[in-house]
Structure formats: structure tokens, C-alpha cells
PDB file of C-alpha atoms in Angstrom:
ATOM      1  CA  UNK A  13      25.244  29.192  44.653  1.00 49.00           C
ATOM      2  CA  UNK A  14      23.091  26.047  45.172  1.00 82.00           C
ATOM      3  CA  UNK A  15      25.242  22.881  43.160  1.00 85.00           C
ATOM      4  CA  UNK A  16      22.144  20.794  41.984  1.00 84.00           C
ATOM      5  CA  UNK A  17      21.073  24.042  40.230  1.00 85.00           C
ATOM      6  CA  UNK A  18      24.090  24.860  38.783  1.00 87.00           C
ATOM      7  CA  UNK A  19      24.357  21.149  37.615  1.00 88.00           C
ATOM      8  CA  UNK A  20      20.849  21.339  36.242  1.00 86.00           C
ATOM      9  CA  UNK A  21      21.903  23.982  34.444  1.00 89.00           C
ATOM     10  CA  UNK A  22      25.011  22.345  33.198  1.00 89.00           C
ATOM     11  CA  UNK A  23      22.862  19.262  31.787  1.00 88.00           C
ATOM     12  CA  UNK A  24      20.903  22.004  30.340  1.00 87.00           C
ATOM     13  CA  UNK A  25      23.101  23.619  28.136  1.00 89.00           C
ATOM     14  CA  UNK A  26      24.990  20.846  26.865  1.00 88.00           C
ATOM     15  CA  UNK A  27      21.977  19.195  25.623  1.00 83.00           C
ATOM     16  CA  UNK A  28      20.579  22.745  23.926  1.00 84.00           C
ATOM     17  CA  UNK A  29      24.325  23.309  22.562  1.00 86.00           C
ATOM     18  CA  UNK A  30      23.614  27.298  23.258  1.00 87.00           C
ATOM     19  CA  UNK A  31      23.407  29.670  26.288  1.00 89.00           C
ATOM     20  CA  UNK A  32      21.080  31.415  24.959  1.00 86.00           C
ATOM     21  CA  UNK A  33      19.040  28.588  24.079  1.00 83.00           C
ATOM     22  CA  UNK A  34      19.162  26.876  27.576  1.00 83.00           C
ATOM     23  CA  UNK A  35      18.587  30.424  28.926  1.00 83.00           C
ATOM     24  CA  UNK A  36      15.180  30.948  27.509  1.00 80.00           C
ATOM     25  CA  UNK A  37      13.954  27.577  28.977  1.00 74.00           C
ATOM     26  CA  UNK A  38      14.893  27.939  32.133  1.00 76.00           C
ATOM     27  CA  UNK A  39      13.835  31.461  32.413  1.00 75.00           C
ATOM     28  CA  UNK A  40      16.512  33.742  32.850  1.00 80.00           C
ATOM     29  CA  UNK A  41      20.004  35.405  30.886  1.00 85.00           C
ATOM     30  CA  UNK A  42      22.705  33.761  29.205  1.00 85.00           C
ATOM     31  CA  UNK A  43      24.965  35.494  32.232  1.00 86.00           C
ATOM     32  CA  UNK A  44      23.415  33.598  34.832  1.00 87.00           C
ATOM     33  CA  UNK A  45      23.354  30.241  32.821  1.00 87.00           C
ATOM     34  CA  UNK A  46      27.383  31.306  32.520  1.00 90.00           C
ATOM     35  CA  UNK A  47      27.719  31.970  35.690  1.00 90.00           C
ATOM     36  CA  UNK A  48      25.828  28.480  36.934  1.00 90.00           C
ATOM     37  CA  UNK A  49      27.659  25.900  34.349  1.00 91.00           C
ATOM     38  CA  UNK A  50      31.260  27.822  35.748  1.00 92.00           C
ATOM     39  CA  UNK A  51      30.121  27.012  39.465  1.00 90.00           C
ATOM     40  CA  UNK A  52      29.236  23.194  38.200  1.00 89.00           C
ATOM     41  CA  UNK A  53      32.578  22.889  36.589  1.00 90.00           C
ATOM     42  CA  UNK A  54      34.390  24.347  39.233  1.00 91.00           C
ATOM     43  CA  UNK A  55      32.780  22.096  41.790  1.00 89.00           C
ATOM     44  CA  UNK A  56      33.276  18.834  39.272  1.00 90.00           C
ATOM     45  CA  UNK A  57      37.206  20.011  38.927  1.00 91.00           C
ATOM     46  CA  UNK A  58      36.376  19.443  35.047  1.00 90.00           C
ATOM     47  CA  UNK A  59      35.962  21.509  31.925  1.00 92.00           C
ATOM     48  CA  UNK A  60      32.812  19.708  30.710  1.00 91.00           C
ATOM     49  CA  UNK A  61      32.018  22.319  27.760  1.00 92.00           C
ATOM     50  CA  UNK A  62      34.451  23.581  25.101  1.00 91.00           C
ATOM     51  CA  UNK A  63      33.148  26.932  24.422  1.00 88.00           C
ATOM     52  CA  UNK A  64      33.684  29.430  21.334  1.00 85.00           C
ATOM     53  CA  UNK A  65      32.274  32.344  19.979  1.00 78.00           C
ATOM     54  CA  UNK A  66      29.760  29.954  17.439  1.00 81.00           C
ATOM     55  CA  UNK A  67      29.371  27.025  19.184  1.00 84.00           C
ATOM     56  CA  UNK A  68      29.115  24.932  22.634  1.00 89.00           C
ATOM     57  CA  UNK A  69      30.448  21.362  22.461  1.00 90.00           C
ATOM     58  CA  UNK A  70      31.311  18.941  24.864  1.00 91.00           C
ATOM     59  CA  UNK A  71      34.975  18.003  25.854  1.00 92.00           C
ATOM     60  CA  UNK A  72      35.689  14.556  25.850  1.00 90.00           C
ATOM     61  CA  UNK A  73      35.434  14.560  30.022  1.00 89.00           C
ATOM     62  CA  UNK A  74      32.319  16.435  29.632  1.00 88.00           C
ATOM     63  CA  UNK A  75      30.987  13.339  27.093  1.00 88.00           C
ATOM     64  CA  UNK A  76      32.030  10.721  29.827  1.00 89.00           C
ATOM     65  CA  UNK A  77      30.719  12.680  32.475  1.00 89.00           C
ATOM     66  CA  UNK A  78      26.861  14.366  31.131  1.00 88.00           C
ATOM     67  CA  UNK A  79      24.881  11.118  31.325  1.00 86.00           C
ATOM     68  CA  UNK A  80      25.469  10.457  34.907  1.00 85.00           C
ATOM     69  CA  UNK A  81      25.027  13.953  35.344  1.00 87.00           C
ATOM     70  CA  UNK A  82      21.726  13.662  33.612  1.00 83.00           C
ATOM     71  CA  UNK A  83      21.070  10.849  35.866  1.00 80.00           C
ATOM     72  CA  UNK A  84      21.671  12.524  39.390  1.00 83.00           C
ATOM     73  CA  UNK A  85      19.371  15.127  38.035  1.00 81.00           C
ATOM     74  CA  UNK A  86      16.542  13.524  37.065  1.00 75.00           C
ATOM     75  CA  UNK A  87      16.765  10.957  39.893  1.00 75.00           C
ATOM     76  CA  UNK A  88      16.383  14.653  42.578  1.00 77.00           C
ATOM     77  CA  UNK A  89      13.436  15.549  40.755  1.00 71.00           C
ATOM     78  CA  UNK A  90      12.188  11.865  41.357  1.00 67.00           C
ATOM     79  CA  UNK A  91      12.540  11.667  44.411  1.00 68.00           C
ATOM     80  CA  UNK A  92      10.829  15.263  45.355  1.00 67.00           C
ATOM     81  CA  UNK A  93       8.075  14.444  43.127  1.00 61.00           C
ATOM     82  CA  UNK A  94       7.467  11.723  44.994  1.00 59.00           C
ATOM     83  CA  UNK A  95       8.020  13.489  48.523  1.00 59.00           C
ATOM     84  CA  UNK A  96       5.537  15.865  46.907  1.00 55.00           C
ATOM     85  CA  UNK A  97       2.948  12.824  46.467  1.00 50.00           C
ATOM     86  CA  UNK A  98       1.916  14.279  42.807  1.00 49.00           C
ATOM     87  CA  UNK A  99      -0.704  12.393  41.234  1.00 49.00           C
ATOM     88  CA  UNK A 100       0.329   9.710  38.130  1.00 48.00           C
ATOM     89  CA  UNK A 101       1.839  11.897  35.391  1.00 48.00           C
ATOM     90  CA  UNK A 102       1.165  15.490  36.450  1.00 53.00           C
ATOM     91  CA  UNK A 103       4.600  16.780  36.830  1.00 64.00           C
ATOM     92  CA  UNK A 104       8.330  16.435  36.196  1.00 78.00           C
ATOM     93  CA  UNK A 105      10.406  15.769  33.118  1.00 85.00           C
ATOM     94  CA  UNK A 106      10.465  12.905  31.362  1.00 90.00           C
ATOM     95  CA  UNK A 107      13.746  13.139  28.182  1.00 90.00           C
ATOM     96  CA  UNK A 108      12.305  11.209  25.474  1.00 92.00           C
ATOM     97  CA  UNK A 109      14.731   9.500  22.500  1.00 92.00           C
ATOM     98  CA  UNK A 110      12.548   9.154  19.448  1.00 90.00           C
ATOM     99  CA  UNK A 111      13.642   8.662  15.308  1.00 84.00           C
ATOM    100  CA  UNK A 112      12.788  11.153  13.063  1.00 81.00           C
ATOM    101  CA  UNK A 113      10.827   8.774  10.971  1.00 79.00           C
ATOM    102  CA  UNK A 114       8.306   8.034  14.218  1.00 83.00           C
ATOM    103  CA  UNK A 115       8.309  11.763  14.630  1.00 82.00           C
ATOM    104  CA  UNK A 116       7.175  12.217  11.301  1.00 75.00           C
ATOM    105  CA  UNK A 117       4.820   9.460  11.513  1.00 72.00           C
ATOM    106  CA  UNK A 118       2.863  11.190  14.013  1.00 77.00           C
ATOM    107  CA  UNK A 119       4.772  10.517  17.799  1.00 83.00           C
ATOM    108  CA  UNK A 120       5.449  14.248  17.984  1.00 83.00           C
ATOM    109  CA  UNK A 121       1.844  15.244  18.271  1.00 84.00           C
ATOM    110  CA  UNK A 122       0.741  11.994  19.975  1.00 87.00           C
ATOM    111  CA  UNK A 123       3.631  13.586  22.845  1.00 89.00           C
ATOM    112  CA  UNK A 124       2.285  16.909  22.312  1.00 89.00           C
ATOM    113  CA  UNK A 125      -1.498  15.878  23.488  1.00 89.00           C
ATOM    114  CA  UNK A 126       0.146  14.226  26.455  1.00 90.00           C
ATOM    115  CA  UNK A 127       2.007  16.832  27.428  1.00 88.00           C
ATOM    116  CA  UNK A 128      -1.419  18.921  27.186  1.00 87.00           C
ATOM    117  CA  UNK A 129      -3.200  16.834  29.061  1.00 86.00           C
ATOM    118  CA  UNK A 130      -1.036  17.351  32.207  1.00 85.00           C
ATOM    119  CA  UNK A 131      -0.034  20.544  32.714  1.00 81.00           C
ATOM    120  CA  UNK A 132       2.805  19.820  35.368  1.00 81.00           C
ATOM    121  CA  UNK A 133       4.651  17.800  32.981  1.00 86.00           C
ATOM    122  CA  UNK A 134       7.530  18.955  31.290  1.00 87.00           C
ATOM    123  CA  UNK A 135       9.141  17.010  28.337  1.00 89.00           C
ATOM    124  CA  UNK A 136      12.507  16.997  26.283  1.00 88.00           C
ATOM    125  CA  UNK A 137      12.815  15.134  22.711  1.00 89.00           C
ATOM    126  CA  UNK A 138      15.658  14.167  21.014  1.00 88.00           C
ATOM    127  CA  UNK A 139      15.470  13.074  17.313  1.00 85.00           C
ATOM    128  CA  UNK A 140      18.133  10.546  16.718  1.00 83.00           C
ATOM    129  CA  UNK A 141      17.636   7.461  14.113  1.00 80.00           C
ATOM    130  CA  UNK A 142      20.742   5.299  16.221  1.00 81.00           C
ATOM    131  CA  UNK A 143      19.731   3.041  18.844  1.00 83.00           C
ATOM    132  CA  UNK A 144      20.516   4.424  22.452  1.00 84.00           C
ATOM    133  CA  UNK A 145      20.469   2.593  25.919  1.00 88.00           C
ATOM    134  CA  UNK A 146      18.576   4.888  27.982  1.00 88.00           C
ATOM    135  CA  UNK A 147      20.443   3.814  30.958  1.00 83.00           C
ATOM    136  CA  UNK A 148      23.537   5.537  29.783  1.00 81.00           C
ATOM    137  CA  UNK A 149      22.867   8.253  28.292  1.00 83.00           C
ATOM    138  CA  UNK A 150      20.280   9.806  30.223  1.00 82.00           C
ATOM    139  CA  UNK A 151      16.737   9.417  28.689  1.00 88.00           C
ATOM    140  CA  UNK A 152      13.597   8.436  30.792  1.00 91.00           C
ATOM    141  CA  UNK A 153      12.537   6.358  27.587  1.00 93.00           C
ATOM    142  CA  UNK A 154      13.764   5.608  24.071  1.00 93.00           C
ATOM    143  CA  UNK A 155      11.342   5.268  21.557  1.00 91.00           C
ATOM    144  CA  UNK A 156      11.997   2.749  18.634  1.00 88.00           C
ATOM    145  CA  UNK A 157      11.074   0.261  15.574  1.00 82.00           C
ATOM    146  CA  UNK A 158      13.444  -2.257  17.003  1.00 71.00           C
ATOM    147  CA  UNK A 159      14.399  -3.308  20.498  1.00 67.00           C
ATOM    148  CA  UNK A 160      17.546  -3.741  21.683  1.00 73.00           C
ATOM    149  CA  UNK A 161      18.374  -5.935  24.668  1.00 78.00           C
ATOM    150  CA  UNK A 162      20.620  -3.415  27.103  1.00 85.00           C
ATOM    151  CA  UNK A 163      21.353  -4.393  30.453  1.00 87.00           C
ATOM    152  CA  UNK A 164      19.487  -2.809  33.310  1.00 88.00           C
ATOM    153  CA  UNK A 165      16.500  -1.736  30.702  1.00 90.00           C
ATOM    154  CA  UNK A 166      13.057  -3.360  30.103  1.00 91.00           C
ATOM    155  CA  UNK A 167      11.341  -3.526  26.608  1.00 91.00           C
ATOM    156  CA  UNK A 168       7.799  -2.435  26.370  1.00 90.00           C
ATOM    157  CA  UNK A 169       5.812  -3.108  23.284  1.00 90.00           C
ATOM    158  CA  UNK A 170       4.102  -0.154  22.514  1.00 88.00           C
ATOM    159  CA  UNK A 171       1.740  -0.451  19.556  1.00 85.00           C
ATOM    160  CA  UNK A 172       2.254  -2.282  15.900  1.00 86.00           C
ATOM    161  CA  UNK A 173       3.390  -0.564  12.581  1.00 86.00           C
ATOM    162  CA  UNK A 174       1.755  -1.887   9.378  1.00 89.00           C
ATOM    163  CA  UNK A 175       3.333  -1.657   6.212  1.00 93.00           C
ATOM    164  CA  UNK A 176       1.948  -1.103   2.777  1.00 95.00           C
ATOM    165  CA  UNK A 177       4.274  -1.847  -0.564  1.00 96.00           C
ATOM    166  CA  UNK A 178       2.781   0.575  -3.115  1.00 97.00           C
ATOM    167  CA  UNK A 179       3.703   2.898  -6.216  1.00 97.00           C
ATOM    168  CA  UNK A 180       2.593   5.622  -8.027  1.00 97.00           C
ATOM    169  CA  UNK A 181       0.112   4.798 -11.002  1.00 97.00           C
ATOM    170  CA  UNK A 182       2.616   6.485 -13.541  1.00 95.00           C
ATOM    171  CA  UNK A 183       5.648   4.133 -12.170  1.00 97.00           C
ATOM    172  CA  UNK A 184       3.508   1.343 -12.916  1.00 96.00           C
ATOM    173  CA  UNK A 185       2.453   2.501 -16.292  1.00 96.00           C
ATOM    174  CA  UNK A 186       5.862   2.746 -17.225  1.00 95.00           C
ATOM    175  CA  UNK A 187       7.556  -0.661 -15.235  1.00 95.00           C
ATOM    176  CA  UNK A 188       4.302  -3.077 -14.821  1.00 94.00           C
ATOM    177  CA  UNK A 189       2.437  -4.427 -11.369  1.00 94.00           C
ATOM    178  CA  UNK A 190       4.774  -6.874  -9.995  1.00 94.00           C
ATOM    179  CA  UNK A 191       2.872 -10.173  -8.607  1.00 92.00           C
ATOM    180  CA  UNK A 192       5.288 -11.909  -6.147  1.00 93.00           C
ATOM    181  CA  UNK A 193       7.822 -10.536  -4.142  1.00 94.00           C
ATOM    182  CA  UNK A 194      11.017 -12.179  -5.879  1.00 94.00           C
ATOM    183  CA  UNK A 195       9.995  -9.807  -8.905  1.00 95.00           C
ATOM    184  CA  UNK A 196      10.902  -6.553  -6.736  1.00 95.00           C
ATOM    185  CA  UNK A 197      14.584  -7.202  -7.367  1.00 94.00           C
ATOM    186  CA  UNK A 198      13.680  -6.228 -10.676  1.00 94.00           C
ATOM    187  CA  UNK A 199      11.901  -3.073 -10.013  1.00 96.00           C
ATOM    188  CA  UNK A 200      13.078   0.435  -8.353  1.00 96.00           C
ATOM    189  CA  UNK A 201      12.460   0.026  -4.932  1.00 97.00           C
ATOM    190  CA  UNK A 202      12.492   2.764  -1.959  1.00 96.00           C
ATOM    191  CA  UNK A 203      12.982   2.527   2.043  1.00 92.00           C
ATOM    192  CA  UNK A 204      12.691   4.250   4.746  1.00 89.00           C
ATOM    193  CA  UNK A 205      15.567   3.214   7.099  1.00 84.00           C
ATOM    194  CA  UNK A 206      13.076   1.595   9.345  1.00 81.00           C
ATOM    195  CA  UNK A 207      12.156  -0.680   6.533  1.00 87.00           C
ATOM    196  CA  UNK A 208      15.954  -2.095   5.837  1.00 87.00           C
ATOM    197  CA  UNK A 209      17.127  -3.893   2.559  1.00 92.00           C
ATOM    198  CA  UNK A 210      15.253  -7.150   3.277  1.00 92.00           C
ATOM    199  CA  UNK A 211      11.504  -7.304   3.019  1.00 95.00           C
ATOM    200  CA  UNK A 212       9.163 -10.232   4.559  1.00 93.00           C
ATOM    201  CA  UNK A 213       5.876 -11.039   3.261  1.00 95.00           C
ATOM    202  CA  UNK A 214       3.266 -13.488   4.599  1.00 92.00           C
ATOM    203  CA  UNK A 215       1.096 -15.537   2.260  1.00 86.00           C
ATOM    204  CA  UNK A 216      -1.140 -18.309   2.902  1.00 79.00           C
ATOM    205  CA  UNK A 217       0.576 -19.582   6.315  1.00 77.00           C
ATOM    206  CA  UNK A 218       4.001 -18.725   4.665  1.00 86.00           C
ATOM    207  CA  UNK A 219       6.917 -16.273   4.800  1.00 89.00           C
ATOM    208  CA  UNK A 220       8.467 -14.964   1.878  1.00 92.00           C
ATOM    209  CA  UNK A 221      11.900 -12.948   2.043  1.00 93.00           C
ATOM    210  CA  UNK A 222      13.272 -11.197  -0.851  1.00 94.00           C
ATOM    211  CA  UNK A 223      16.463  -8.873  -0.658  1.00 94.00           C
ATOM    212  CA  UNK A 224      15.930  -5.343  -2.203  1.00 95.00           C
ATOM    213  CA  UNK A 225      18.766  -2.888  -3.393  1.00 93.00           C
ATOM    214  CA  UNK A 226      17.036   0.608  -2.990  1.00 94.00           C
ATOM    215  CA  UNK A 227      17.317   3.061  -4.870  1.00 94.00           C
ATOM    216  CA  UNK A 228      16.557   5.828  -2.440  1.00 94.00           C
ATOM    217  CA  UNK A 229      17.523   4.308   1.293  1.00 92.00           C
ATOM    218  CA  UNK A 230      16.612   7.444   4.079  1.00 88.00           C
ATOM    219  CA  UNK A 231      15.417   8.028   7.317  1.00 80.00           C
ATOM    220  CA  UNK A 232      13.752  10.681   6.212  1.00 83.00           C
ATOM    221  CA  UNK A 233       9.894   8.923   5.932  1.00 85.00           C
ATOM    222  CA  UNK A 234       8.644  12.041   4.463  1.00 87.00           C
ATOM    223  CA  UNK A 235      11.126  11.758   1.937  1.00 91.00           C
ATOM    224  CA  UNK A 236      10.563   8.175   0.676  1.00 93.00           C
ATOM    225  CA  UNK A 237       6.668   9.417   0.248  1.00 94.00           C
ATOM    226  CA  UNK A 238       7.728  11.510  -1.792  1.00 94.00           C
ATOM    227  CA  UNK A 239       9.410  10.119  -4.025  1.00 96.00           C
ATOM    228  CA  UNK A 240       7.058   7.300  -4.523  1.00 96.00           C
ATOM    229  CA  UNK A 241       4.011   9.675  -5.000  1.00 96.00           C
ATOM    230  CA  UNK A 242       6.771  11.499  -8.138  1.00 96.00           C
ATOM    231  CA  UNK A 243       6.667   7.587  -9.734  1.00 96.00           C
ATOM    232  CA  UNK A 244      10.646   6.954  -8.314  1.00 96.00           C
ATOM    233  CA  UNK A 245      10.104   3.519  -7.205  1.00 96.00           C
ATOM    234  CA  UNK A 246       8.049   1.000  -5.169  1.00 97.00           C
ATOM    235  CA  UNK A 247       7.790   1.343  -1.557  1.00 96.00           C
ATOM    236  CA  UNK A 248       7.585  -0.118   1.426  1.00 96.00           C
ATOM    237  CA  UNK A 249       5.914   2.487   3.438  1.00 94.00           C
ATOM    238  CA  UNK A 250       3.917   2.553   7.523  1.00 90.00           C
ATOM    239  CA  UNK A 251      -0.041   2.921   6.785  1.00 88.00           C
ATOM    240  CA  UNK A 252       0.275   6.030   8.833  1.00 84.00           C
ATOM    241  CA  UNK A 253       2.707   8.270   6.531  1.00 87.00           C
ATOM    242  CA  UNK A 254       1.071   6.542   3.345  1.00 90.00           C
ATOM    243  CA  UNK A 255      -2.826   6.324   4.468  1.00 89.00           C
ATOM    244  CA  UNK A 256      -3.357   9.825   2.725  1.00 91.00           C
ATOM    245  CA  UNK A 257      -1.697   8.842  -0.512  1.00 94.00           C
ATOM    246  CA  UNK A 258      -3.467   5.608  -0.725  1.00 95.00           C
ATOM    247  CA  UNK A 259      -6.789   7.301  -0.431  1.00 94.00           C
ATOM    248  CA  UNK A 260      -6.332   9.958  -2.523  1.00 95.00           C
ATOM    249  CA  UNK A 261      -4.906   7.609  -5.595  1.00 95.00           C
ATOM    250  CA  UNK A 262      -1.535   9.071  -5.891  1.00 96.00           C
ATOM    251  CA  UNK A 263      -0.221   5.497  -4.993  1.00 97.00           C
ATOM    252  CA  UNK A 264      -1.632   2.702  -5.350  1.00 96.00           C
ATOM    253  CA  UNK A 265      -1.506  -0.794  -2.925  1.00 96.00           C
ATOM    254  CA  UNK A 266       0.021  -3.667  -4.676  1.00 96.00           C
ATOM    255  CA  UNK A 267       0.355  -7.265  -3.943  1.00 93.00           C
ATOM    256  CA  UNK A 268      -2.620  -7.990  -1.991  1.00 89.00           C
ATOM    257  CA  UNK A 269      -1.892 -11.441  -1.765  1.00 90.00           C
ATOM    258  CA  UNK A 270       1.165 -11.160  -0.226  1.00 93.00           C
ATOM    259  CA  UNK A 271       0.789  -8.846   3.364  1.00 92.00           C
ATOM    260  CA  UNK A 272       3.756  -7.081   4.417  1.00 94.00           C
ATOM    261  CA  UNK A 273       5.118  -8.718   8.349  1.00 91.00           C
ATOM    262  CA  UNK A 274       4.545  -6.057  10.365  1.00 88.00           C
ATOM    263  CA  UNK A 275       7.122  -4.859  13.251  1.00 86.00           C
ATOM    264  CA  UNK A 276       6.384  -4.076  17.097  1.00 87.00           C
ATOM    265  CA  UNK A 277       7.335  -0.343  18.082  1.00 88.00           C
ATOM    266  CA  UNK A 278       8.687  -0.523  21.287  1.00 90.00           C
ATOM    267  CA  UNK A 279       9.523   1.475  24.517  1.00 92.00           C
ATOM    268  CA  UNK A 280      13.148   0.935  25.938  1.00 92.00           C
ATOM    269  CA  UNK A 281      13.078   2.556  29.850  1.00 92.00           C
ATOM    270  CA  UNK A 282      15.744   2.445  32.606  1.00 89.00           C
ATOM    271  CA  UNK A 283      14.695  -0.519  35.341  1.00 88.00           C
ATOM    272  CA  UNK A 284      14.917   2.041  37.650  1.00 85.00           C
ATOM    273  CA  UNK A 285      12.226   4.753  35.898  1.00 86.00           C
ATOM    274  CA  UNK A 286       9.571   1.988  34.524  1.00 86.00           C
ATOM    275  CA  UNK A 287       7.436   2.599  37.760  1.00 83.00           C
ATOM    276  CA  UNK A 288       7.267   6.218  37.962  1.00 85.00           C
ATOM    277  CA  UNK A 289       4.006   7.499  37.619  1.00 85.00           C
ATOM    278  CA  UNK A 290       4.560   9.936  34.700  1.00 87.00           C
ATOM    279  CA  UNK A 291       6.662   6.859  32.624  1.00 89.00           C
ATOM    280  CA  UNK A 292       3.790   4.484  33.333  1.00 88.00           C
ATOM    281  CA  UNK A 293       1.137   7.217  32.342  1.00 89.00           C
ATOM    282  CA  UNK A 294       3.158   7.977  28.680  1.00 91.00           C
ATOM    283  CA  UNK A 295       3.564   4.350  28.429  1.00 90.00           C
ATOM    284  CA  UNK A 296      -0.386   3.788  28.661  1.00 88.00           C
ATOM    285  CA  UNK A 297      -1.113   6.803  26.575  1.00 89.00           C
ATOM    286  CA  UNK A 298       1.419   5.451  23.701  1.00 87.00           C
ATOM    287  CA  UNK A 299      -0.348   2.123  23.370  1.00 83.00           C
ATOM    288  CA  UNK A 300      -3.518   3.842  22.181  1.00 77.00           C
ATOM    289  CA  UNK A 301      -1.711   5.089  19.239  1.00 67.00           C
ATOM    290  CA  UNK A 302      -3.404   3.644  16.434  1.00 59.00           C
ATOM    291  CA  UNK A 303      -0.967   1.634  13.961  1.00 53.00           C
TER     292      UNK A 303
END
């Protein structure tokens, strides 16, 4: 049985958590995904899966072991891709990291009309709001609000996120407009994670910092709409989950004087993957997202 398959499939069904799962996108039974991750684990000399009748987990070697496993993997495919002399972006996998909040936000169907737009590609996302150094734990890039300085990974800015701080009109029938940003500590506020406990304005040349205590505190984006469109709070929202509410009148801008600071969203991407020709192509394609 060829190794690099059976350690494909390894990678594979740890990261689906399911046979059956990893089975149906590679193609083929849950026997022969069996019989492949046994043949890896034999040839490692490690049990990298704890297996029951509910659930697939990974053993504590199997946790040290998958992202250089992930690694080898992709870095085969690399290399025949580039044997193969495939044109910028048409083929391969590229494992993406995003937050559910981005997701939300619109990054899953900005992904989705790349992945249309070349056929050869193949792509694997994983939601997860904690930061992650691609260059352990197996991702092509991680997709973020924030960058975080890892060693061996470069930072790409990607596009900018606007915010807007607005509240339902019957929340502000019932609690008043507030006019500067101290006056928020008075007020129920709302966050999505992204946002944080402190808030930064800018106003005529200046920054003004005031430090919230949220009500509602979630990385669930969708969530935080929601509850400011029910007249829970003020929030401090992107333009692209609030843009709809804002034009429709179910919440309403406030403070114009003072803007929300803005934050960079940012690509994080193994030194060793920024050049490929499919990372360079997402890369360009994710800096026409409009903020």
C-alpha cells in the first residue's frame, strides 16, 4: 500500500473527525480509509487516532505528530504541482484558518467564487476564532482581524474593516443618543469578539479611547446584529454585517463626529508557501474584497 497515500489519508481523517466523513471526500468506503490510516500508523510505530464507536480523536502523539504530517503532505503536492508546471492557482489544496465572524461577514463566499473560478483547486476551511501559526499547525494561510508576529510566517494585509457604532431606534427612544464616546460607559453596549472591550475613535486629528463593559461579548457577528436590531444595546459592528440594517432603518449610525479606527484584516502564510502560485492568486483575489 503506497505510504504518502495512506498518510494523506491519515491527515484526512483526523481533521474530518469521522471515517465516513473523510471517506466521502476522498472518494471511496470507510473500509479502505480504515485500512489506509492502520498502514500509516503502522509505518509511524504510533497510535495517532483514539477511536470509538461515536467518535475519532486524536491521541496526544497523534496531536504532536498531525501538523508535520500535514506539512509533508502538502509540501508532495507542491512539489508535483510544480513538476506538473500548472498555471498560477489552478490546482492543489490550499487549508485555509478563518474566524467565524469573517465567515459570516462574507469570506466564505468570497472563497467560494475563488474556488469557482479555478476548477483544479481544491480548498479546506477551518472556523476557529483563536489565533494559529500556520507554520505549525498545518494551514497554507490563516485568515485574521489581528496579526500575530510568528516566526518563520509573513503578514499580508489583506483589505480594511470599517466599523459603525449604531443602535436600534427603540434603544434610543428608551436610553437617549449618546454624543461622545466617554458617555458609552453609561449605555448597554455589544461586541463582537473582534471588536474587544476597548473602543478607539478619531475626531478632528485626535484619538479617543473609552473602555466598554458589554453586555453581550460573542464571536458570533450574526449574533451581536441581532441583538442590536431587538434594541439590546449599542454596537460596534463591521459595515459589511451591519450595511443592510443601516439601510433599511432598523439601526441607526450614531456619533458622526467621532469615526470608529478601523483595523487591517490580514493574511498570516508559512515563508515557505507565500510564493506558490495558488497562495499568491487567493492572496490577490482577497484584496479586492470590499471593506
Amino acid at each position: 500500500m503506497d505510504l504518502l497515500e495512506s498518510l494523506r489519508s491519515l491527515v484526512l481523517v483526523a481533521n474530518c473527525e469521522s471515517f465516513s466523513l473523510a471517506a466521502r471526500r476522498a472518494g471511496t468506503s470507510p473500509s479502505v480509509m480504515i485500512k489506509r490510516v492502520n498502514a500509516a500508523e503502522w509505518h509511524l510505530k504510533l497510535e495517532v487516532l483514539k477511536r470509538t464507536t461515536r467518535s475519532v480523536t486524536l491521541t496526544e502523539g497523534g496531536r504532536r505528530i498531525l501538523p508535520s504530517l500535514q506539512t509533508l503532505v502538502h509540501n508532495f503536492d507542491d512539489l508535483m504541482a510544480s513538476l506538473r508546471q500548472e498555471s498560477p492557482g489552478a490546482a492543489g489544496l490550499i487549508r485555509i484558518k478563518i474566524s467565524p465572524e469573517l465567515a459570516e461577514g462574507g469570506l466564505a463566499a468570497v472563497l467560494s467564487s475563488f474556488l469557482k473560478a479555478h476548477v483544479g483547486l481544491r480548498m479546506e476551511v477551518v472556523l476557529l476564532e483563536r489565533s494559529v501559526n500556520p507554520d505549525e499547525e498545518g494551514f497554507d494561510i490563516c485568515i485574521d482581524f489581528q496579526s500575530r508576529a510568528y516566526p518563520r510566517v509573513t503578514e499580508i494585509p489583506l483589505f480594511v474593516c470599517r466599523f459603525v457604532l449604531c443602535a436600534a431606534p427603540d434603544y434610543l427612544a428608551r436610553h437617549g443618543q449618546p454624543s461622545h464616546p466617554r458617555e458609552l460607559q453609561r449605555h448597554w453596549t455589544l461586541a463582537p469578539d473582534s471588536v474587544g472591550k476597548k473602543w478607539m475613535f478619531r475626531a478632528h486629528r485626535r484619538a479617543v479611547t473609552v473602555d466598554v463593559t458589554p453586555r453581550l461579548m460573542s464571536a458570533d457577528g450574526q449574533g451581536i446584529l441581532n441583538a442590536a436590531t431587538r434594541g439590546q444595546g449599542i454596537a460596534l459592528l463591521p459595515t459589511y454585517l451591519c450595511g443592510p440594517a443601516l439601510a433599511a432603518g432598523t439601526l441607526i449610525p450614531l456619533m458622526g463626529d467621532y469615526a470608529p479606527v478601523e483595523t487591517w484584516v490580514t493574511a498570516s502564510v508559512p515563508d515557505t508557501k507565500v510564493d506558490l502560485p495558488r497562495i499568491r492568486g487567493l492572496i490577490e483575489w482577497l484584496s479586492r474584497m470590499p471593506a
